[in-house]
mmCIF file of C-alpha atoms and ligand atoms in Angstrom:
data_model
loop_
_atom_site.group_PDB
_atom_site.id
_atom_site.type_symbol
_atom_site.label_atom_id
_atom_site.label_comp_id
_atom_site.label_asym_id
_atom_site.label_seq_id
_atom_site.Cartn_x
_atom_site.Cartn_y
_atom_site.Cartn_z
ATOM 1 C CA MET A 1 120.344 96.903 108.706
ATOM 2 C CA ILE A 2 123.535 96.183 106.749
ATOM 3 C CA LEU A 3 124.177 95.798 103.082
ATOM 4 C CA ILE A 4 127.435 94.218 102.038
ATOM 5 C CA LEU A 5 128.318 94.966 98.485
ATOM 6 C CA LYS A 6 131.329 93.779 96.579
ATOM 7 C CA THR A 7 131.706 95.255 93.141
ATOM 8 C CA LYS A 8 134.095 97.082 90.837
ATOM 9 C CA GLY A 9 134.432 100.807 91.449
ATOM 10 C CA LEU A 10 133.064 100.655 94.963
ATOM 11 C CA LYS A 11 136.060 101.806 96.924
ATOM 12 C CA LYS A 12 138.734 99.867 95.026
ATOM 13 C CA GLY A 13 136.618 96.717 94.826
ATOM 14 C CA LYS A 14 136.864 96.055 98.574
ATOM 15 C CA LYS A 15 133.885 95.024 100.627
ATOM 16 C CA LYS A 16 131.834 98.055 101.411
ATOM 17 C CA ARG A 17 129.543 98.105 104.408
ATOM 18 C CA GLU A 18 126.725 100.552 104.186
ATOM 19 C CA HIS A 19 124.618 101.150 107.265
ATOM 20 C CA VAL A 20 121.290 102.856 107.274
ATOM 21 C CA THR A 21 121.993 105.866 109.397
ATOM 22 C CA GLN A 22 119.635 108.153 111.195
ATOM 23 C CA THR A 23 119.596 111.537 109.552
ATOM 24 C CA SER A 24 118.950 114.668 111.535
ATOM 25 C CA ARG A 25 117.745 117.073 108.889
ATOM 26 C CA ARG A 26 115.439 119.817 110.022
ATOM 27 C CA SER A 27 112.599 120.899 107.826
ATOM 28 C CA CYS A 28 112.243 124.554 106.901
ATOM 29 C CA GLN A 29 109.143 125.955 108.618
ATOM 30 C CA PRO A 30 108.117 128.649 106.055
ATOM 31 C CA VAL A 31 108.283 126.042 103.266
ATOM 32 C CA LEU A 32 106.348 123.469 105.314
ATOM 33 C CA ALA A 33 103.678 126.046 106.179
ATOM 34 C CA SER A 34 103.312 126.970 102.513
ATOM 35 C CA PHE A 35 103.084 123.277 101.486
ATOM 36 C CA ASP A 36 100.509 122.631 104.235
ATOM 37 C CA GLU A 37 98.361 125.448 102.931
ATOM 38 C CA GLN A 38 98.652 124.606 99.216
ATOM 39 C CA TYR A 39 98.910 120.814 99.167
ATOM 40 C CA GLY A 40 96.344 120.380 101.939
ATOM 41 C CA ARG A 41 93.930 122.198 99.641
ATOM 42 C CA GLU A 42 95.019 120.421 96.443
ATOM 43 C CA LEU A 43 95.608 116.850 97.653
ATOM 44 C CA GLY A 44 93.066 116.661 100.481
ATOM 45 C CA ASP A 45 93.348 113.395 102.441
ATOM 46 C CA LEU A 46 96.496 112.375 100.574
ATOM 47 C CA TRP A 47 98.552 115.302 101.852
ATOM 48 C CA PRO A 48 99.064 114.010 105.446
ATOM 49 C CA SER A 49 100.530 110.788 103.957
ATOM 50 C CA ALA A 50 102.776 112.662 101.533
ATOM 51 C CA ARG A 51 103.761 115.072 104.290
ATOM 52 C CA SER A 52 104.810 112.235 106.611
ATOM 53 C CA VAL A 53 107.132 110.818 103.931
ATOM 54 C CA LEU A 54 108.616 114.176 103.007
ATOM 55 C CA LEU A 55 109.313 114.843 106.686
ATOM 56 C CA ASP A 56 111.046 111.487 107.168
ATOM 57 C CA PRO A 57 114.186 111.361 104.989
ATOM 58 C CA ASP A 58 115.132 108.038 106.600
ATOM 59 C CA SER A 59 112.197 106.446 104.778
ATOM 60 C CA TRP A 60 113.341 107.675 101.356
ATOM 61 C CA GLN A 61 114.498 104.963 99.000
ATOM 62 C CA TYR A 62 116.802 104.897 96.016
ATOM 63 C CA GLY A 63 116.341 102.867 92.871
ATOM 64 C CA VAL A 64 119.445 101.394 91.232
ATOM 65 C CA MET A 65 119.575 101.946 87.487
ATOM 66 C CA VAL A 66 122.045 99.497 85.975
ATOM 67 C CA ASN A 67 124.485 100.807 83.389
ATOM 68 C CA ARG A 68 124.236 98.437 80.426
ATOM 69 C CA PHE A 69 127.537 99.748 79.091
ATOM 70 C CA ALA A 70 129.518 98.454 82.125
ATOM 71 C CA SER A 71 129.387 94.707 82.916
ATOM 72 C CA PRO A 72 125.676 94.851 83.780
ATOM 73 C CA ASN A 73 125.392 91.159 84.615
ATOM 74 C CA ASP A 74 127.820 91.497 87.546
ATOM 75 C CA ILE A 75 125.820 94.164 89.285
ATOM 76 C CA THR A 76 122.469 92.635 88.360
ATOM 77 C CA ASN A 77 123.399 89.302 89.956
ATOM 78 C CA LEU A 78 124.725 91.071 93.000
ATOM 79 C CA LEU A 79 121.596 93.163 93.457
ATOM 80 C CA GLN A 80 119.349 90.147 93.062
ATOM 81 C CA SER A 81 121.371 88.200 95.616
ATOM 82 C CA GLU A 82 120.947 91.152 98.000
ATOM 83 C CA GLY A 83 117.169 90.973 97.608
ATOM 84 C CA PHE A 84 116.670 93.911 95.217
ATOM 85 C CA THR A 85 113.778 93.413 92.802
ATOM 86 C CA SER A 86 113.306 94.661 89.282
ATOM 87 C CA PHE A 87 110.318 96.863 88.617
ATOM 88 C CA LEU A 88 110.479 97.011 84.834
ATOM 89 C CA PRO A 89 108.884 94.543 82.415
ATOM 90 C CA HIS A 90 111.823 93.634 80.140
ATOM 91 C CA ALA A 91 114.394 93.456 82.886
ATOM 92 C CA HIS A 92 115.963 90.286 81.582
ATOM 93 C CA ALA A 93 116.114 91.305 77.937
ATOM 94 C CA PRO A 94 119.427 90.393 76.335
ATOM 95 C CA PHE A 95 121.970 93.172 76.314
ATOM 96 C CA LEU A 96 123.258 94.403 73.014
ATOM 97 C CA PRO A 97 126.371 92.384 72.193
ATOM 98 C CA ASP A 98 128.220 95.531 71.300
ATOM 99 C CA ALA A 99 126.402 98.364 73.007
ATOM 100 C CA GLY A 100 128.994 100.891 71.919
ATOM 101 C CA SER A 101 128.868 100.097 68.213
ATOM 102 C CA GLN A 102 127.746 102.629 65.629
ATOM 103 C CA ALA A 103 125.013 100.366 64.259
ATOM 104 C CA ILE A 104 121.496 101.613 64.924
ATOM 105 C CA PRO A 105 118.839 98.885 65.021
ATOM 106 C CA SER A 106 116.048 99.589 62.550
ATOM 107 C CA SER A 107 113.228 97.903 64.463
ATOM 108 C CA PRO A 108 112.056 98.484 68.021
ATOM 109 C CA SER A 109 113.909 96.341 70.558
ATOM 110 C CA PRO A 110 112.699 95.450 74.039
ATOM 111 C CA SER A 111 113.690 98.007 76.603
ATOM 112 C CA LEU A 112 117.222 97.539 77.859
ATOM 113 C CA LEU A 113 116.554 99.702 80.881
ATOM 114 C CA GLN A 114 117.021 97.899 84.166
ATOM 115 C CA CYS A 115 116.203 99.358 87.546
ATOM 116 C CA PHE A 116 116.200 97.523 90.851
ATOM 117 C CA LEU A 117 114.402 98.523 94.004
ATOM 118 C CA PRO A 118 115.418 97.668 97.553
ATOM 119 C CA THR A 119 113.022 95.452 99.503
ATOM 120 C CA ARG A 120 114.414 96.637 102.817
ATOM 121 C CA PRO A 121 115.703 100.017 103.996
ATOM 122 C CA VAL A 122 119.228 100.005 102.606
ATOM 123 C CA ARG A 123 121.049 102.703 100.761
ATOM 124 C CA LEU A 124 123.807 101.829 98.323
ATOM 125 C CA PRO A 125 126.846 104.070 98.330
ATOM 126 C CA SER A 126 127.504 105.957 95.109
ATOM 127 C CA GLN A 127 130.394 104.613 93.094
ATOM 128 C CA ALA A 128 133.631 106.535 93.154
ATOM 129 C CA HIS A 129 134.938 107.981 89.893
ATOM 130 C CA TRP A 130 137.788 105.974 88.386
ATOM 131 C CA PRO A 131 139.295 107.412 85.222
ATOM 132 C CA GLY A 132 138.660 105.047 82.341
ATOM 133 C CA VAL A 133 136.256 102.834 84.332
ATOM 134 C CA LEU A 134 132.550 103.153 83.649
ATOM 135 C CA LYS A 135 130.247 103.272 86.646
ATOM 136 C CA GLN A 136 127.931 100.289 86.978
ATOM 137 C CA PHE A 137 124.866 101.957 88.430
ATOM 138 C CA TYR A 138 123.133 105.279 89.022
ATOM 139 C CA LEU A 139 121.016 105.921 92.110
ATOM 140 C CA LEU A 140 117.740 107.690 91.560
ATOM 141 C CA ASN A 141 114.170 108.179 92.674
ATOM 142 C CA ALA A 142 112.467 105.365 90.749
ATOM 143 C CA ALA A 143 109.567 107.673 89.804
ATOM 144 C CA SER A 144 111.987 109.700 87.720
ATOM 145 C CA LEU A 145 112.095 106.847 85.201
ATOM 146 C CA LEU A 146 108.420 107.378 84.369
ATOM 147 C CA PRO A 147 108.989 110.481 82.191
ATOM 148 C CA VAL A 148 111.582 108.501 80.218
ATOM 149 C CA LEU A 149 109.229 105.541 79.807
ATOM 150 C CA ALA A 150 106.489 107.952 78.713
ATOM 151 C CA LEU A 151 108.711 109.021 75.795
ATOM 152 C CA GLN A 152 108.192 105.537 74.283
ATOM 153 C CA LEU A 153 111.664 105.629 72.798
ATOM 154 C CA ARG A 154 112.503 103.653 69.669
ATOM 155 C CA PRO A 155 115.973 102.937 68.329
ATOM 156 C CA GLY A 156 117.243 105.455 65.795
ATOM 157 C CA GLU A 157 115.251 108.454 67.037
ATOM 158 C CA LYS A 158 116.506 111.991 67.524
ATOM 159 C CA VAL A 159 115.936 112.990 71.129
ATOM 160 C CA LEU A 160 116.305 116.296 72.956
ATOM 161 C CA ASP A 161 116.690 116.473 76.741
ATOM 162 C CA LEU A 162 115.975 120.186 77.124
ATOM 163 C CA CYS A 163 116.870 120.601 80.839
ATOM 164 C CA SER A 164 119.423 117.880 81.307
ATOM 165 C CA ALA A 165 121.730 118.366 84.325
ATOM 166 C CA PRO A 166 122.810 116.446 86.274
ATOM 167 C CA GLY A 167 121.934 113.843 83.651
ATOM 168 C CA GLY A 168 119.927 111.085 85.363
ATOM 169 C CA LYS A 169 117.210 111.045 82.725
ATOM 170 C CA ALA A 170 119.709 111.387 79.874
ATOM 171 C CA LEU A 171 121.358 108.214 81.175
ATOM 172 C CA ALA A 172 117.964 106.507 81.432
ATOM 173 C CA ILE A 173 117.231 107.487 77.824
ATOM 174 C CA LEU A 174 120.474 105.859 76.708
ATOM 175 C CA GLN A 175 119.748 102.739 78.755
ATOM 176 C CA THR A 176 116.320 102.444 77.140
ATOM 177 C CA ALA A 177 117.080 102.571 73.416
ATOM 178 C CA ASP A 178 119.854 103.548 71.023
ATOM 179 C CA PRO A 179 118.952 106.987 69.681
ATOM 180 C CA ALA A 180 120.468 108.283 66.458
ATOM 181 C CA LEU A 181 121.114 111.484 68.387
ATOM 182 C CA LEU A 182 120.647 112.621 71.970
ATOM 183 C CA CYS A 183 121.111 116.341 72.566
ATOM 184 C CA CYS A 184 121.564 117.081 76.282
ATOM 185 C CA ASN A 185 120.923 120.770 76.896
ATOM 186 C CA GLU A 186 121.596 122.653 80.131
ATOM 187 C CA SER A 187 121.640 126.444 80.414
ATOM 188 C CA ASP A 188 123.591 126.709 83.685
ATOM 189 C CA PRO A 189 127.338 126.470 82.894
ATOM 190 C CA HIS A 190 128.275 124.814 86.214
ATOM 191 C CA ARG A 191 125.499 122.285 85.964
ATOM 192 C CA LYS A 192 126.514 121.619 82.370
ATOM 193 C CA GLU A 193 129.967 120.611 83.670
ATOM 194 C CA TRP A 194 128.271 118.298 86.165
ATOM 195 C CA LEU A 195 126.226 116.828 83.312
ATOM 196 C CA ALA A 196 129.394 116.293 81.249
ATOM 197 C CA ARG A 197 131.020 114.433 84.172
ATOM 198 C CA THR A 198 127.954 112.209 84.584
ATOM 199 C CA LEU A 199 127.936 111.262 80.914
ATOM 200 C CA GLU A 200 131.681 110.635 80.911
ATOM 201 C CA SER A 201 131.379 108.316 83.932
ATOM 202 C CA PHE A 202 128.666 106.153 82.397
ATOM 203 C CA LEU A 203 129.032 106.130 78.624
ATOM 204 C CA PRO A 204 131.611 104.563 76.325
ATOM 205 C CA ARG A 205 133.556 106.952 74.099
ATOM 206 C CA SER A 206 132.048 105.298 71.044
ATOM 207 C CA LEU A 207 128.755 107.041 71.840
ATOM 208 C CA SER A 208 130.278 110.507 71.701
ATOM 209 C CA ASN A 209 129.172 111.178 68.113
ATOM 210 C CA ARG A 210 125.571 110.421 69.051
ATOM 211 C CA VAL A 211 125.400 112.248 72.387
ATOM 212 C CA ILE A 212 125.982 115.978 72.223
ATOM 213 C CA LEU A 213 126.010 118.613 74.933
ATOM 214 C CA SER A 214 124.451 122.011 74.481
ATOM 215 C CA ASN A 215 124.510 125.064 76.743
ATOM 216 C CA GLN A 216 121.581 127.124 75.471
ATOM 217 C CA ASP A 217 118.615 128.723 77.118
ATOM 218 C CA GLY A 218 116.005 126.034 76.552
ATOM 219 C CA CYS A 219 113.410 128.732 75.841
ATOM 220 C CA VAL A 220 115.184 129.717 72.628
ATOM 221 C CA LEU A 221 116.592 126.346 71.580
ATOM 222 C CA GLY A 222 113.253 125.055 70.266
ATOM 223 C CA PRO A 223 112.575 127.810 67.719
ATOM 224 C CA SER A 224 116.218 127.664 66.539
ATOM 225 C CA GLU A 225 115.981 123.899 65.874
ATOM 226 C CA ALA A 226 112.340 123.763 64.825
ATOM 227 C CA GLY A 227 110.977 120.336 63.870
ATOM 228 C CA THR A 228 114.331 118.575 64.428
ATOM 229 C CA TYR A 229 113.516 115.969 67.076
ATOM 230 C CA ASP A 230 111.271 112.898 67.302
ATOM 231 C CA LYS A 231 111.045 113.127 71.077
ATOM 232 C CA VAL A 232 111.680 115.947 73.542
ATOM 233 C CA LEU A 233 111.880 115.705 77.322
ATOM 234 C CA VAL A 234 111.221 118.841 79.372
ATOM 235 C CA ASP A 235 112.231 117.888 82.904
ATOM 236 C CA ALA A 236 111.590 121.414 84.023
ATOM 237 C CA PRO A 237 113.246 123.460 86.749
ATOM 238 C CA CYS A 238 110.651 123.402 89.539
ATOM 239 C CA SER A 239 109.999 123.784 93.245
ATOM 240 C CA ASN A 240 111.599 120.380 94.013
ATOM 241 C CA ASP A 241 109.543 119.674 97.123
ATOM 242 C CA ARG A 242 112.006 117.244 98.731
ATOM 243 C CA SER A 243 114.916 119.601 98.530
ATOM 244 C CA TRP A 244 113.063 122.851 99.261
ATOM 245 C CA LEU A 245 111.646 121.377 102.464
ATOM 246 C CA TYR A 246 115.218 121.130 103.717
ATOM 247 C CA SER A 247 116.321 124.628 102.712
ATOM 248 C CA SER A 248 119.379 125.564 104.723
ATOM 249 C CA SER A 249 117.674 128.488 106.488
ATOM 250 C CA ASN A 250 114.252 130.101 106.855
ATOM 251 C CA GLN A 251 115.622 132.957 104.779
ATOM 252 C CA GLN A 252 116.555 130.665 101.900
ATOM 253 C CA GLY A 253 113.181 128.941 102.154
ATOM 254 C CA ALA A 254 111.317 132.268 102.052
ATOM 255 C CA GLN A 255 113.369 133.419 99.066
ATOM 256 C CA ARG A 256 112.597 130.214 97.183
ATOM 257 C CA LEU A 257 108.891 130.613 97.895
ATOM 258 C CA GLU A 258 109.070 134.121 96.502
ATOM 259 C CA GLU A 259 110.833 132.920 93.353
ATOM 260 C CA ARG A 260 108.303 130.117 93.033
ATOM 261 C CA THR A 261 105.696 132.453 91.584
ATOM 262 C CA ALA A 262 107.889 133.018 88.501
ATOM 263 C CA LEU A 263 108.364 129.310 87.743
ATOM 264 C CA PRO A 264 105.139 128.573 85.816
ATOM 265 C CA ALA A 265 105.949 131.261 83.230
ATOM 266 C CA LEU A 266 109.444 129.799 82.656
ATOM 267 C CA GLN A 267 108.075 126.252 82.556
ATOM 268 C CA ALA A 268 105.427 127.227 79.977
ATOM 269 C CA GLN A 269 108.107 128.904 77.845
ATOM 270 C CA LEU A 270 110.241 125.762 77.971
ATOM 271 C CA LEU A 271 107.284 123.581 77.046
ATOM 272 C CA ARG A 272 106.367 125.841 74.105
ATOM 273 C CA SER A 273 109.984 125.743 72.975
ATOM 274 C CA ALA A 274 109.934 121.926 73.146
ATOM 275 C CA LEU A 275 106.798 121.858 71.011
ATOM 276 C CA CYS A 276 108.704 123.885 68.392
ATOM 277 C CA ALA A 277 111.709 121.545 68.532
ATOM 278 C CA VAL A 278 109.668 118.382 68.000
ATOM 279 C CA ARG A 279 108.661 117.317 64.485
ATOM 280 C CA PRO A 280 104.969 117.124 63.544
ATOM 281 C CA GLY A 281 103.736 113.784 64.907
ATOM 282 C CA GLY A 282 106.515 113.736 67.514
ATOM 283 C CA VAL A 283 106.115 113.668 71.265
ATOM 284 C CA VAL A 284 106.999 115.981 74.158
ATOM 285 C CA VAL A 285 107.035 114.770 77.754
ATOM 286 C CA TYR A 286 106.800 117.420 80.447
ATOM 287 C CA SER A 287 107.805 116.480 83.997
ATOM 288 C CA THR A 288 108.527 118.063 87.370
ATOM 289 C CA CYS A 289 109.359 116.796 90.852
ATOM 290 C CA THR A 290 106.818 118.971 92.654
ATOM 291 C CA LEU A 291 103.249 118.347 93.761
ATOM 292 C CA SER A 292 102.309 121.939 92.914
ATOM 293 C CA SER A 293 99.399 122.107 90.463
ATOM 294 C CA ASN A 294 100.534 125.589 89.348
ATOM 295 C CA GLU A 295 103.713 124.038 87.936
ATOM 296 C CA ASN A 296 102.024 120.894 86.624
ATOM 297 C CA THR A 297 98.486 120.941 85.264
ATOM 298 C CA GLY A 298 98.468 124.764 85.336
ATOM 299 C CA VAL A 299 101.428 124.954 82.947
ATOM 300 C CA VAL A 300 100.209 122.190 80.658
ATOM 301 C CA GLY A 301 96.695 123.651 80.550
ATOM 302 C CA ALA A 302 97.997 127.123 79.615
ATOM 303 C CA VAL A 303 100.220 125.734 76.843
ATOM 304 C CA LEU A 304 97.516 123.486 75.403
ATOM 305 C CA ALA A 305 95.125 126.427 75.341
ATOM 306 C CA SER A 306 97.560 128.494 73.267
ATOM 307 C CA CYS A 307 98.992 125.772 70.954
ATOM 308 C CA PRO A 308 96.334 124.282 68.671
ATOM 309 C CA GLU A 309 98.905 121.846 67.240
ATOM 310 C CA ALA A 310 99.464 120.302 70.707
ATOM 311 C CA GLU A 311 97.397 117.270 71.640
ATOM 312 C CA LEU A 312 97.281 115.765 75.121
ATOM 313 C CA GLU A 313 97.832 111.999 75.406
ATOM 314 C CA ASP A 314 96.499 109.815 78.187
ATOM 315 C CA LEU A 315 99.222 108.049 80.163
ATOM 316 C CA TRP A 316 97.025 106.309 82.688
ATOM 317 C CA GLU A 317 96.634 102.922 80.974
ATOM 318 C CA GLU A 318 100.301 102.801 80.082
ATOM 319 C CA LEU A 319 101.749 103.690 83.451
ATOM 320 C CA ALA A 320 99.057 102.270 85.739
ATOM 321 C CA SER A 321 100.901 98.937 85.577
ATOM 322 C CA PHE A 322 103.424 100.527 87.927
ATOM 323 C CA SER A 323 100.767 101.304 90.523
ATOM 324 C CA GLY A 324 102.082 98.433 92.672
ATOM 325 C CA HIS A 325 105.153 100.551 93.322
ATOM 326 C CA PHE A 326 103.815 104.095 93.144
ATOM 327 C CA THR A 327 100.832 105.977 94.503
ATOM 328 C CA LEU A 328 99.449 107.408 91.279
ATOM 329 C CA VAL A 329 96.935 110.232 91.110
ATOM 330 C CA ARG A 330 95.150 111.334 87.981
ATOM 331 C CA PRO A 331 94.809 115.118 87.906
ATOM 332 C CA ARG A 332 92.928 116.851 85.079
ATOM 333 C CA CYS A 333 95.856 116.153 82.752
ATOM 334 C CA GLY A 334 98.918 113.952 83.150
ATOM 335 C CA LEU A 335 99.814 111.762 86.087
ATOM 336 C CA LEU A 336 101.106 112.564 89.573
ATOM 337 C CA VAL A 337 103.224 110.255 91.740
ATOM 338 C CA VAL A 338 102.562 111.122 95.378
ATOM 339 C CA PRO A 339 104.937 109.706 98.010
ATOM 340 C CA THR A 340 103.091 107.715 100.667
ATOM 341 C CA PRO A 341 104.360 105.431 103.455
ATOM 342 C CA GLY A 342 105.604 102.176 101.897
ATOM 343 C CA ARG A 343 105.582 103.794 98.438
ATOM 344 C CA THR A 344 107.894 106.663 99.071
ATOM 345 C CA TRP A 345 108.749 107.393 95.400
ATOM 346 C CA GLY A 346 107.949 110.817 93.991
ATOM 347 C CA PRO A 347 106.871 113.579 93.900
ATOM 348 C CA MET A 348 106.828 113.347 90.126
ATOM 349 C CA TYR A 349 104.436 114.828 87.606
ATOM 350 C CA ILE A 350 104.395 113.474 84.032
ATOM 351 C CA CYS A 351 102.428 114.611 81.022
ATOM 352 C CA ARG A 352 102.756 113.634 77.342
ATOM 353 C CA ILE A 353 101.795 115.930 74.486
ATOM 354 C CA ARG A 354 101.887 115.033 70.803
ATOM 355 C CA ARG A 355 102.435 117.652 68.109
ATOM 356 C CA ARG A 356 99.746 117.000 65.541
ATOM 357 C CA GLY A 357 101.131 115.682 62.246
HETATM 358 C C1 LIG B 401 114.881 119.275 87.296
HETATM 359 S S1 LIG B 401 116.451 119.731 86.743
HETATM 360 C C2 LIG B 401 116.762 118.522 85.498
HETATM 361 C C3 LIG B 401 117.162 117.190 86.032
HETATM 362 C C4 LIG B 401 117.677 116.249 84.941
HETATM 363 N N1 LIG B 401 116.721 116.112 83.860
HETATM 364 C C5 LIG B 401 118.019 114.881 85.476
HETATM 365 O O1 LIG B 401 117.225 113.950 85.344
HETATM 366 O O2 LIG B 401 119.117 114.728 86.027
HETATM 367 C C6 LIG B 401 116.156 121.132 85.769
HETATM 368 C C7 LIG B 401 117.378 121.689 85.096
HETATM 369 O O3 LIG B 401 116.966 122.731 84.210
HETATM 370 C C8 LIG B 401 117.982 123.703 84.178
HETATM 371 N N2 LIG B 401 117.398 124.937 83.605
HETATM 372 C C9 LIG B 401 116.838 125.980 84.262
HETATM 373 N N3 LIG B 401 116.434 126.921 83.384
HETATM 374 C C10 LIG B 401 116.746 126.447 82.149
HETATM 375 C C11 LIG B 401 116.609 126.967 80.833
HETATM 376 N N4 LIG B 401 116.042 128.157 80.608
HETATM 377 N N5 LIG B 401 117.058 126.232 79.809
HETATM 378 C C12 LIG B 401 117.628 125.012 80.015
HETATM 379 N N6 LIG B 401 117.807 124.482 81.240
HETATM 380 C C13 LIG B 401 117.365 125.193 82.290
HETATM 381 C C14 LIG B 401 118.421 123.796 85.610
HETATM 382 O O4 LIG B 401 119.695 124.400 85.720
HETATM 383 C C15 LIG B 401 118.389 122.336 86.035
HETATM 384 O O5 LIG B 401 119.642 121.749 85.854
#
């Protein structure tokens, strides 16, 4: 299977041939055994399907999020001619004539977010960094757009991305609507640098007064900026099933499993902090890329039980329209995307909570 792609920034604009290669990654047995025990119990019949996808990296797909700030029509036409399909409703909405301008539209505009999915097993190469040239697309697991869509962003809002590096969802936020302010927070200094590089590669300089970087512990940021934001995304540090399954050694896998027990407490702290940061009537979206109920419904349930001002919102109706692409499961709160053969996107857990007005 060969994809021939000719576009700016892909290796000096020359034709780039990308073959689908066989990977030879070995799964980490202690992690797999732990997943078998936990997810077999929690997901029942669905776990063998999810397991088969997680154990077959060659079947993993990448969505292509188009950067509306960098000649989007070029890449869009190219992707369509290569058989990629759009999976978002307003994919052909007009682009802002001057996306980098300071003007903030006062009324909601159709989503500007465009993401294309491959219809055959091809993997686009990432674009090389060229100083002064914005990248045209970002590769991502398409399910990771769902938390951003769940934010229901409107132009002119103040948005906080509490756990932001490497910046995929921050970029998706900026593709979706023009916020008055986007604060991208990341506590790890090295990952914050990575985040800064991502933003620099995709965003025009004219956005720099509306997109700010912060390096705080997300657990304390909320109380220090109480009631500031209309929308807050908590894309929490989590078990990251795809990556943990390919831990570099059994020792690393075992260590991660040990550390796993501490994650729900951190995640709940981050979610409580987000509920402080959001204004009354505003919305917090909590997401992870693990199937683990301890880190998903367990965390949300504990926070809801201790925050009377937090109100759970149902996402099913809103996001069920994507069920053609994703295998969606409805746990006791929120929504879970479970990778299955043919619909390999996920794992992704999404939950929306409104702070009562
Ligand atoms: C799942 S990743 C976020 C991915 C990112 N939202 C994206 O779409 O590219 C979680 C991030 O949270 C960061 N993190 C961990 N503990 C944190 C804390 N206490 N405060 C803020 N960020 C934290 C991690 O370093 C990691 O970069």
